[in-house]
Amino acid sequence: MHFPEQDAIISGIGISDIGRKTGTPGLDLTVQSAAAAVADAGLTPADIDTVLTLGDVPAAEAARALGIELPELPALDGDAGLLAPVQQAAVAVGEGRARHVLVYRTVQMMGGTVDRPRRSGGGKGGGRPRRDPGPAMSDVPYLLAANAFSAANWLALHCRRHMHEYGTTREHLGWVAINARRNAALNPSAVFRDEITMADYLAARPVSTPFGLLDCDVPVDGSIAVVVSHRDHAADMPHPPVRIAAIGGAAGTGGWTQRPDYPRMAATDAAARLWSRTELVPADVDIAELYDGFTFLTIAWLEALGLCPEGSGGDFVDGGTRIARDGSLPLNTYGGQLSAGRMHGYWVLHEACAQLRGTAGDRQVLRPPEVAAVSVGGGPIAGCMLLTR
């Protein structure tokens, strides 16, 4: 069966300066990444049909700064969380509703990372997919009443249950963090590049048992953009295209705590949808760029995507050998959100494209990858994609 996203490619990628508390306005960061992505695709602003985002810099504002004319567009629905704009762009392109769509994510450490409600009414569109949290957040009031105030607390519960059921250890989590920092050392844009050891990891300040400081991602200022184009643009591109093989998303089932298969999360459902839309199988994946808002989420995604058996994620990452750049499944080769910086899942997409193109520089994996898995999200909202050369 053929799905619309299979007629779409990622034709351009762009990344702004990345840093901590830079003071750079979000619009300036957006223009940096978006202009770079459009040029990387071999296009001009006049070629862009529309702009999608999920963040604090409105699409209309970014479009004006870039000189892009936006049509009137209906609100878009999406259940893939932070990847919803990219997936909606791929479907729109595949269905012939657009030819080139610019998608970006811009974050800022001080007051710039929380999504605002979508404004109603008219105006030139682009904008963001519509997302009603609904059942996905239905149990949050009960968590808050129990003094569990953040995702660090909520996901710590998942991790503790995983440890109880499968024997996962803090050292297993530590290998995810150590591998990320090892890769970040090769990435000049990463904010933390100094080596860490298992002793450093275990001695880090506690945050929410079993998580310590090095289990948590690093807030940054920055912007990442991609251009999603129809596959027939590949002949006009200055570099090989990255093809979209499949997409998956899920939101809502069981909230944070009420799934019958707890500690599984929406990642399980998103991955099932992804594999239902392709003839590829987990064994085909050469490289994994997986969400690591917390170390445990990466282990959960490895299992959800079938890249290792259920319950064996800790053993899979143990020692760091399998997930190293020269391992059987290189993982988070740019340094992940744990060391490079929290770009809300868009750096995983950027890095997967760079690796598939063979343009990742010093961090390029040793065996040229053909298939990359990308994922974002945790708890009750998740999205994932398969990309190919």
Short mmCIF file of C-alpha atoms in Angstrom, two decimals, residues 179 282-288 302 307-308 315-318 320-331 333 365-371:
data_model
loop_
_atom_site.label_atom_id
_atom_site.label_comp_id
_atom_site.label_asym_id
_atom_site.label_seq_id
_atom_site.Cartn_x
_atom_site.Cartn_y
_atom_site.Cartn_z
CA ASN A 179 27.18 7.87 24.79
CA PRO A 282 13.19 -2.84 12.58
CA ALA A 283 16.18 -4.89 11.39
CA ASP A 284 16.52 -2.49 8.44
CA VAL A 285 17.28 0.50 10.68
CA ASP A 286 20.95 1.52 10.50
CA ILE A 287 20.92 4.53 12.80
CA ALA A 288 18.59 5.80 15.54
CA LEU A 302 14.33 1.46 21.50
CA LEU A 307 14.96 -2.12 17.84
CA CYS A 308 15.44 -4.43 20.82
CA ASP A 315 20.83 -4.60 28.42
CA PHE A 316 20.93 -3.27 24.84
CA VAL A 317 22.66 -0.03 25.83
CA ASP A 318 24.81 -1.60 28.57
CA GLY A 320 27.75 1.57 25.22
CA THR A 321 29.16 -0.76 22.55
CA ARG A 322 26.04 -1.37 20.46
CA ILE A 323 24.99 2.30 20.46
CA ALA A 324 28.42 3.81 19.70
CA ARG A 325 29.19 5.42 16.35
CA ASP A 326 30.93 2.20 15.28
CA GLY A 327 28.31 -0.05 16.91
CA SER A 328 25.49 -2.06 15.41
CA LEU A 329 22.99 0.76 16.01
CA PRO A 330 24.59 4.21 16.38
CA LEU A 331 22.40 6.28 18.70
CA THR A 333 25.08 10.78 17.08
CA VAL A 365 28.97 7.07 11.43
CA LEU A 366 31.52 4.65 10.03
CA ARG A 367 29.09 2.59 7.94
CA PRO A 368 27.01 4.73 5.54
CA PRO A 369 23.40 4.43 6.77
CA GLU A 370 20.49 3.69 4.46
CA VAL A 371 17.61 3.86 6.97
#
